Amino acid sequence: MGDRCTIESGLYVTSGTKVRMLDNSGQEVEVVKARDLAGKPDLLFRRNSQTGAVECLTNKSAVELNSELHSNN
């Protein structure tokens, strides 16, 4: 996994795990093996509770900081 990736607690991802890549609206774009995502930053991995499929989407919140909490005042 790359920098700032988040993996849901309890999710076991191996290089051969099939991962559904989702767009911003939650629609499947493609299915890839986890090894193809090696080194890619800012991804969120989760398991779909209805289908059991491993899903991946861009983790935009990984780089957003609350300026009020990080102002050092």
PDB file of N, CA and C in Angstrom:
ATOM      1  N   MET A   1       0.832  -1.175   0.000  1.00  0.00           N
ATOM      2  CA  MET A   1       0.000   0.000   0.000  1.00  0.00           C
ATOM      3  C   MET A   1       0.882   1.245   0.000  1.00  0.00           C
ATOM      4  N   GLY A   2       0.334   2.308  -0.509  1.00  0.00           N
ATOM      5  CA  GLY A   2       1.090   3.545  -0.573  1.00  0.00           C
ATOM      6  C   GLY A   2       0.878   4.409   0.662  1.00  0.00           C
ATOM      7  N   ASP A   3       1.384   5.614   0.606  1.00  0.00           N
ATOM      8  CA  ASP A   3       1.269   6.557   1.720  1.00  0.00           C
ATOM      9  C   ASP A   3      -0.189   6.923   1.966  1.00  0.00           C
ATOM     10  N   ARG A   4      -0.531   7.104   3.236  1.00  0.00           N
ATOM     11  CA  ARG A   4      -1.841   7.580   3.689  1.00  0.00           C
ATOM     12  C   ARG A   4      -3.000   6.684   3.268  1.00  0.00           C
ATOM     13  N   CYS A   5      -2.761   5.397   3.048  1.00  0.00           N
ATOM     14  CA  CYS A   5      -3.850   4.463   2.756  1.00  0.00           C
ATOM     15  C   CYS A   5      -4.513   4.058   4.062  1.00  0.00           C
ATOM     16  N   THR A   6      -5.808   3.807   4.000  1.00  0.00           N
ATOM     17  CA  THR A   6      -6.571   3.363   5.156  1.00  0.00           C
ATOM     18  C   THR A   6      -7.204   2.023   4.822  1.00  0.00           C
ATOM     19  N   ILE A   7      -7.040   1.054   5.725  1.00  0.00           N
ATOM     20  CA  ILE A   7      -7.621  -0.269   5.533  1.00  0.00           C
ATOM     21  C   ILE A   7      -8.568  -0.524   6.695  1.00  0.00           C
ATOM     22  N   GLU A   8      -9.802  -0.863   6.366  1.00  0.00           N
ATOM     23  CA  GLU A   8     -10.819  -1.140   7.380  1.00  0.00           C
ATOM     24  C   GLU A   8     -10.312  -2.164   8.385  1.00  0.00           C
ATOM     25  N   SER A   9     -10.616  -1.950   9.633  1.00  0.00           N
ATOM     26  CA  SER A   9     -10.202  -2.861  10.689  1.00  0.00           C
ATOM     27  C   SER A   9     -10.697  -4.277  10.403  1.00  0.00           C
ATOM     28  N   GLY A  10      -9.787  -5.242  10.495  1.00  0.00           N
ATOM     29  CA  GLY A  10     -10.137  -6.641  10.277  1.00  0.00           C
ATOM     30  C   GLY A  10     -10.093  -7.090   8.837  1.00  0.00           C
ATOM     31  N   LEU A  11      -9.863  -6.172   7.905  1.00  0.00           N
ATOM     32  CA  LEU A  11      -9.810  -6.538   6.485  1.00  0.00           C
ATOM     33  C   LEU A  11      -8.441  -7.115   6.164  1.00  0.00           C
ATOM     34  N   TYR A  12      -8.430  -8.284   5.568  1.00  0.00           N
ATOM     35  CA  TYR A  12      -7.191  -8.984   5.224  1.00  0.00           C
ATOM     36  C   TYR A  12      -6.991  -8.866   3.721  1.00  0.00           C
ATOM     37  N   VAL A  13      -5.967  -8.134   3.295  1.00  0.00           N
ATOM     38  CA  VAL A  13      -5.699  -7.907   1.875  1.00  0.00           C
ATOM     39  C   VAL A  13      -4.365  -8.544   1.519  1.00  0.00           C
ATOM     40  N   THR A  14      -4.388  -9.473   0.561  1.00  0.00           N
ATOM     41  CA  THR A  14      -3.160 -10.077   0.052  1.00  0.00           C
ATOM     42  C   THR A  14      -2.949  -9.599  -1.376  1.00  0.00           C
ATOM     43  N   SER A  15      -1.816  -9.914  -1.957  1.00  0.00           N
ATOM     44  CA  SER A  15      -1.515  -9.437  -3.309  1.00  0.00           C
ATOM     45  C   SER A  15      -2.524  -9.940  -4.335  1.00  0.00           C
ATOM     46  N   GLY A  16      -3.112 -11.094  -4.098  1.00  0.00           N
ATOM     47  CA  GLY A  16      -4.066 -11.662  -5.052  1.00  0.00           C
ATOM     48  C   GLY A  16      -5.518 -11.310  -4.797  1.00  0.00           C
ATOM     49  N   THR A  17      -5.786 -10.527  -3.753  1.00  0.00           N
ATOM     50  CA  THR A  17      -7.167 -10.144  -3.444  1.00  0.00           C
ATOM     51  C   THR A  17      -7.752  -9.327  -4.585  1.00  0.00           C
ATOM     52  N   LYS A  18      -8.946  -9.711  -5.045  1.00  0.00           N
ATOM     53  CA  LYS A  18      -9.632  -8.931  -6.078  1.00  0.00           C
ATOM     54  C   LYS A  18     -10.284  -7.732  -5.412  1.00  0.00           C
ATOM     55  N   VAL A  19     -10.039  -6.557  -5.979  1.00  0.00           N
ATOM     56  CA  VAL A  19     -10.502  -5.303  -5.394  1.00  0.00           C
ATOM     57  C   VAL A  19     -11.365  -4.572  -6.416  1.00  0.00           C
ATOM     58  N   ARG A  20     -12.571  -4.213  -5.993  1.00  0.00           N
ATOM     59  CA  ARG A  20     -13.466  -3.422  -6.850  1.00  0.00           C
ATOM     60  C   ARG A  20     -13.087  -1.953  -6.705  1.00  0.00           C
ATOM     61  N   MET A  21     -12.675  -1.318  -7.794  1.00  0.00           N
ATOM     62  CA  MET A  21     -12.338   0.100  -7.783  1.00  0.00           C
ATOM     63  C   MET A  21     -13.620   0.896  -8.022  1.00  0.00           C
ATOM     64  N   LEU A  22     -13.902   1.839  -7.122  1.00  0.00           N
ATOM     65  CA  LEU A  22     -15.125   2.629  -7.206  1.00  0.00           C
ATOM     66  C   LEU A  22     -14.811   4.077  -7.547  1.00  0.00           C
ATOM     67  N   ASP A  23     -15.728   4.715  -8.304  1.00  0.00           N
ATOM     68  CA  ASP A  23     -15.567   6.139  -8.593  1.00  0.00           C
ATOM     69  C   ASP A  23     -16.207   6.950  -7.468  1.00  0.00           C
ATOM     70  N   ASN A  24     -16.251   8.268  -7.620  1.00  0.00           N
ATOM     71  CA  ASN A  24     -16.767   9.146  -6.562  1.00  0.00           C
ATOM     72  C   ASN A  24     -18.241   8.927  -6.256  1.00  0.00           C
ATOM     73  N   SER A  25     -18.984   8.348  -7.212  1.00  0.00           N
ATOM     74  CA  SER A  25     -20.408   8.097  -6.982  1.00  0.00           C
ATOM     75  C   SER A  25     -20.666   6.674  -6.495  1.00  0.00           C
ATOM     76  N   GLY A  26     -19.596   5.920  -6.241  1.00  0.00           N
ATOM     77  CA  GLY A  26     -19.742   4.566  -5.724  1.00  0.00           C
ATOM     78  C   GLY A  26     -19.978   3.507  -6.778  1.00  0.00           C
ATOM     79  N   GLN A  27     -19.811   3.863  -8.038  1.00  0.00           N
ATOM     80  CA  GLN A  27     -20.004   2.914  -9.131  1.00  0.00           C
ATOM     81  C   GLN A  27     -18.691   2.203  -9.446  1.00  0.00           C
ATOM     82  N   GLU A  28     -18.790   0.912  -9.728  1.00  0.00           N
ATOM     83  CA  GLU A  28     -17.595   0.133 -10.048  1.00  0.00           C
ATOM     84  C   GLU A  28     -16.996   0.572 -11.377  1.00  0.00           C
ATOM     85  N   VAL A  29     -15.694   0.820 -11.370  1.00  0.00           N
ATOM     86  CA  VAL A  29     -14.970   1.212 -12.576  1.00  0.00           C
ATOM     87  C   VAL A  29     -14.275  -0.003 -13.171  1.00  0.00           C
ATOM     88  N   GLU A  30     -13.620  -0.785 -12.300  1.00  0.00           N
ATOM     89  CA  GLU A  30     -12.920  -1.992 -12.726  1.00  0.00           C
ATOM     90  C   GLU A  30     -12.617  -2.854 -11.512  1.00  0.00           C
ATOM     91  N   VAL A  31     -12.205  -4.090 -11.786  1.00  0.00           N
ATOM     92  CA  VAL A  31     -11.753  -4.998 -10.735  1.00  0.00           C
ATOM     93  C   VAL A  31     -10.287  -5.288 -10.999  1.00  0.00           C
ATOM     94  N   VAL A  32      -9.445  -5.079  -9.985  1.00  0.00           N
ATOM     95  CA  VAL A  32      -8.003  -5.312 -10.117  1.00  0.00           C
ATOM     96  C   VAL A  32      -7.538  -6.186  -8.960  1.00  0.00           C
ATOM     97  N   LYS A  33      -6.364  -6.742  -9.096  1.00  0.00           N
ATOM     98  CA  LYS A  33      -5.748  -7.447  -7.976  1.00  0.00           C
ATOM     99  C   LYS A  33      -5.037  -6.410  -7.110  1.00  0.00           C
ATOM    100  N   ALA A  34      -5.001  -6.670  -5.819  1.00  0.00           N
ATOM    101  CA  ALA A  34      -4.406  -5.714  -4.881  1.00  0.00           C
ATOM    102  C   ALA A  34      -2.963  -5.389  -5.249  1.00  0.00           C
ATOM    103  N   ARG A  35      -2.232  -6.339  -5.810  1.00  0.00           N
ATOM    104  CA  ARG A  35      -0.831  -6.088  -6.176  1.00  0.00           C
ATOM    105  C   ARG A  35      -0.703  -4.935  -7.176  1.00  0.00           C
ATOM    106  N   ASP A  36      -1.750  -4.702  -7.998  1.00  0.00           N
ATOM    107  CA  ASP A  36      -1.715  -3.612  -8.977  1.00  0.00           C
ATOM    108  C   ASP A  36      -1.824  -2.241  -8.316  1.00  0.00           C
ATOM    109  N   LEU A  37      -2.192  -2.218  -7.043  1.00  0.00           N
ATOM    110  CA  LEU A  37      -2.343  -0.952  -6.319  1.00  0.00           C
ATOM    111  C   LEU A  37      -1.138  -0.634  -5.443  1.00  0.00           C
ATOM    112  N   ALA A  38      -0.122  -1.469  -5.507  1.00  0.00           N
ATOM    113  CA  ALA A  38       1.085  -1.275  -4.693  1.00  0.00           C
ATOM    114  C   ALA A  38       1.693   0.095  -4.969  1.00  0.00           C
ATOM    115  N   GLY A  39       1.954   0.837  -3.901  1.00  0.00           N
ATOM    116  CA  GLY A  39       2.590   2.145  -4.022  1.00  0.00           C
ATOM    117  C   GLY A  39       1.640   3.287  -4.325  1.00  0.00           C
ATOM    118  N   LYS A  40       0.362   3.010  -4.546  1.00  0.00           N
ATOM    119  CA  LYS A  40      -0.605   4.074  -4.842  1.00  0.00           C
ATOM    120  C   LYS A  40      -1.051   4.715  -3.519  1.00  0.00           C
ATOM    121  N   PRO A  41      -0.957   6.043  -3.406  1.00  0.00           N
ATOM    122  CA  PRO A  41      -1.293   6.716  -2.145  1.00  0.00           C
ATOM    123  C   PRO A  41      -2.782   7.056  -2.020  1.00  0.00           C
ATOM    124  N   ASP A  42      -3.188   7.386  -0.805  1.00  0.00           N
ATOM    125  CA  ASP A  42      -4.509   7.952  -0.500  1.00  0.00           C
ATOM    126  C   ASP A  42      -5.677   7.075  -0.934  1.00  0.00           C
ATOM    127  N   LEU A  43      -5.606   5.780  -0.635  1.00  0.00           N
ATOM    128  CA  LEU A  43      -6.701   4.872  -0.963  1.00  0.00           C
ATOM    129  C   LEU A  43      -7.371   4.385   0.312  1.00  0.00           C
ATOM    130  N   LEU A  44      -8.663   4.136   0.224  1.00  0.00           N
ATOM    131  CA  LEU A  44      -9.444   3.590   1.326  1.00  0.00           C
ATOM    132  C   LEU A  44      -9.935   2.208   0.913  1.00  0.00           C
ATOM    133  N   PHE A  45      -9.597   1.195   1.704  1.00  0.00           N
ATOM    134  CA  PHE A  45     -10.016  -0.178   1.441  1.00  0.00           C
ATOM    135  C   PHE A  45     -11.071  -0.561   2.464  1.00  0.00           C
ATOM    136  N   ARG A  46     -12.175  -1.139   1.982  1.00  0.00           N
ATOM    137  CA  ARG A  46     -13.248  -1.570   2.876  1.00  0.00           C
ATOM    138  C   ARG A  46     -13.909  -2.820   2.311  1.00  0.00           C
ATOM    139  N   ARG A  47     -14.642  -3.537   3.173  1.00  0.00           N
ATOM    140  CA  ARG A  47     -15.399  -4.698   2.722  1.00  0.00           C
ATOM    141  C   ARG A  47     -16.868  -4.299   2.674  1.00  0.00           C
ATOM    142  N   ASN A  48     -17.519  -4.590   1.543  1.00  0.00           N
ATOM    143  CA  ASN A  48     -18.939  -4.321   1.392  1.00  0.00           C
ATOM    144  C   ASN A  48     -19.706  -5.290   2.280  1.00  0.00           C
ATOM    145  N   SER A  49     -20.520  -4.779   3.183  1.00  0.00           N
ATOM    146  CA  SER A  49     -21.210  -5.631   4.156  1.00  0.00           C
ATOM    147  C   SER A  49     -22.317  -6.474   3.534  1.00  0.00           C
ATOM    148  N   GLN A  50     -22.774  -6.118   2.342  1.00  0.00           N
ATOM    149  CA  GLN A  50     -23.832  -6.892   1.693  1.00  0.00           C
ATOM    150  C   GLN A  50     -23.284  -7.947   0.747  1.00  0.00           C
ATOM    151  N   THR A  51     -22.221  -7.612   0.021  1.00  0.00           N
ATOM    152  CA  THR A  51     -21.687  -8.552  -0.975  1.00  0.00           C
ATOM    153  C   THR A  51     -20.422  -9.259  -0.506  1.00  0.00           C
ATOM    154  N   GLY A  52     -19.727  -8.684   0.468  1.00  0.00           N
ATOM    155  CA  GLY A  52     -18.463  -9.248   0.933  1.00  0.00           C
ATOM    156  C   GLY A  52     -17.275  -8.864   0.068  1.00  0.00           C
ATOM    157  N   ALA A  53     -17.508  -8.105  -0.998  1.00  0.00           N
ATOM    158  CA  ALA A  53     -16.435  -7.706  -1.905  1.00  0.00           C
ATOM    159  C   ALA A  53     -15.533  -6.663  -1.252  1.00  0.00           C
ATOM    160  N   VAL A  54     -14.240  -6.721  -1.566  1.00  0.00           N
ATOM    161  CA  VAL A  54     -13.302  -5.693  -1.119  1.00  0.00           C
ATOM    162  C   VAL A  54     -13.405  -4.532  -2.102  1.00  0.00           C
ATOM    163  N   GLU A  55     -13.618  -3.338  -1.572  1.00  0.00           N
ATOM    164  CA  GLU A  55     -13.781  -2.148  -2.399  1.00  0.00           C
ATOM    165  C   GLU A  55     -12.686  -1.140  -2.082  1.00  0.00           C
ATOM    166  N   CYS A  56     -12.370  -0.322  -3.069  1.00  0.00           N
ATOM    167  CA  CYS A  56     -11.331   0.692  -2.907  1.00  0.00           C
ATOM    168  C   CYS A  56     -11.797   1.990  -3.546  1.00  0.00           C
ATOM    169  N   LEU A  57     -11.609   3.077  -2.823  1.00  0.00           N
ATOM    170  CA  LEU A  57     -11.907   4.384  -3.370  1.00  0.00           C
ATOM    171  C   LEU A  57     -10.874   5.383  -2.878  1.00  0.00           C
ATOM    172  N   THR A  58     -10.862   6.553  -3.485  1.00  0.00           N
ATOM    173  CA  THR A  58      -9.911   7.582  -3.093  1.00  0.00           C
ATOM    174  C   THR A  58     -10.250   8.075  -1.699  1.00  0.00           C
ATOM    175  N   ASN A  59      -9.247   8.141  -0.849  1.00  0.00           N
ATOM    176  CA  ASN A  59      -9.422   8.571   0.536  1.00  0.00           C
ATOM    177  C   ASN A  59      -9.075  10.047   0.633  1.00  0.00           C
ATOM    178  N   LYS A  60      -9.994  10.908   0.203  1.00  0.00           N
ATOM    179  CA  LYS A  60      -9.733  12.341   0.178  1.00  0.00           C
ATOM    180  C   LYS A  60      -9.521  12.920   1.573  1.00  0.00           C
ATOM    181  N   SER A  61     -10.138  12.343   2.585  1.00  0.00           N
ATOM    182  CA  SER A  61     -10.001  12.881   3.940  1.00  0.00           C
ATOM    183  C   SER A  61      -8.621  12.620   4.529  1.00  0.00           C
ATOM    184  N   ALA A  62      -7.826  11.783   3.896  1.00  0.00           N
ATOM    185  CA  ALA A  62      -6.502  11.458   4.427  1.00  0.00           C
ATOM    186  C   ALA A  62      -5.576  12.669   4.445  1.00  0.00           C
ATOM    187  N   VAL A  63      -5.838  13.670   3.615  1.00  0.00           N
ATOM    188  CA  VAL A  63      -4.945  14.820   3.539  1.00  0.00           C
ATOM    189  C   VAL A  63      -5.581  16.103   4.064  1.00  0.00           C
ATOM    190  N   GLU A  64      -6.812  16.014   4.564  1.00  0.00           N
ATOM    191  CA  GLU A  64      -7.477  17.196   5.081  1.00  0.00           C
ATOM    192  C   GLU A  64      -7.254  17.296   6.583  1.00  0.00           C
ATOM    193  N   LEU A  65      -6.681  18.410   7.028  1.00  0.00           N
ATOM    194  CA  LEU A  65      -6.472  18.638   8.451  1.00  0.00           C
ATOM    195  C   LEU A  65      -7.411  19.736   8.921  1.00  0.00           C
ATOM    196  N   ASN A  66      -7.865  19.624  10.132  1.00  0.00           N
ATOM    197  CA  ASN A  66      -8.697  20.648  10.728  1.00  0.00           C
ATOM    198  C   ASN A  66      -7.775  21.781  11.162  1.00  0.00           C
ATOM    199  N   SER A  67      -7.852  22.917  10.473  1.00  0.00           N
ATOM    200  CA  SER A  67      -6.933  24.032  10.738  1.00  0.00           C
ATOM    201  C   SER A  67      -7.076  24.552  12.165  1.00  0.00           C
ATOM    202  N   GLU A  68      -8.267  24.465  12.737  1.00  0.00           N
ATOM    203  CA  GLU A  68      -8.475  24.930  14.103  1.00  0.00           C
ATOM    204  C   GLU A  68      -7.723  24.054  15.106  1.00  0.00           C
ATOM    205  N   LEU A  69      -7.687  22.751  14.850  1.00  0.00           N
ATOM    206  CA  LEU A  69      -6.993  21.841  15.751  1.00  0.00           C
ATOM    207  C   LEU A  69      -5.477  21.885  15.572  1.00  0.00           C
ATOM    208  N   HIS A  70      -5.025  22.299  14.410  1.00  0.00           N
ATOM    209  CA  HIS A  70      -3.597  22.282  14.103  1.00  0.00           C
ATOM    210  C   HIS A  70      -2.987  23.677  13.995  1.00  0.00           C
ATOM    211  N   SER A  71      -3.585  24.648  14.671  1.00  0.00           N
ATOM    212  CA  SER A  71      -3.096  26.026  14.571  1.00  0.00           C
ATOM    213  C   SER A  71      -1.975  26.333  15.552  1.00  0.00           C
ATOM    214  N   ASN A  72      -1.702  25.438  16.511  1.00  0.00           N
ATOM    215  CA  ASN A  72      -0.651  25.617  17.524  1.00  0.00           C
ATOM    216  C   ASN A  72      -0.854  26.859  18.379  1.00  0.00           C
ATOM    217  N   ASN A  73      -2.094  27.224  18.625  1.00  0.00           N
ATOM    218  CA  ASN A  73      -2.393  28.382  19.492  1.00  0.00           C
ATOM    219  C   ASN A  73      -2.626  27.928  20.898  1.00  0.00           C
TER     220      ASN A  73
END
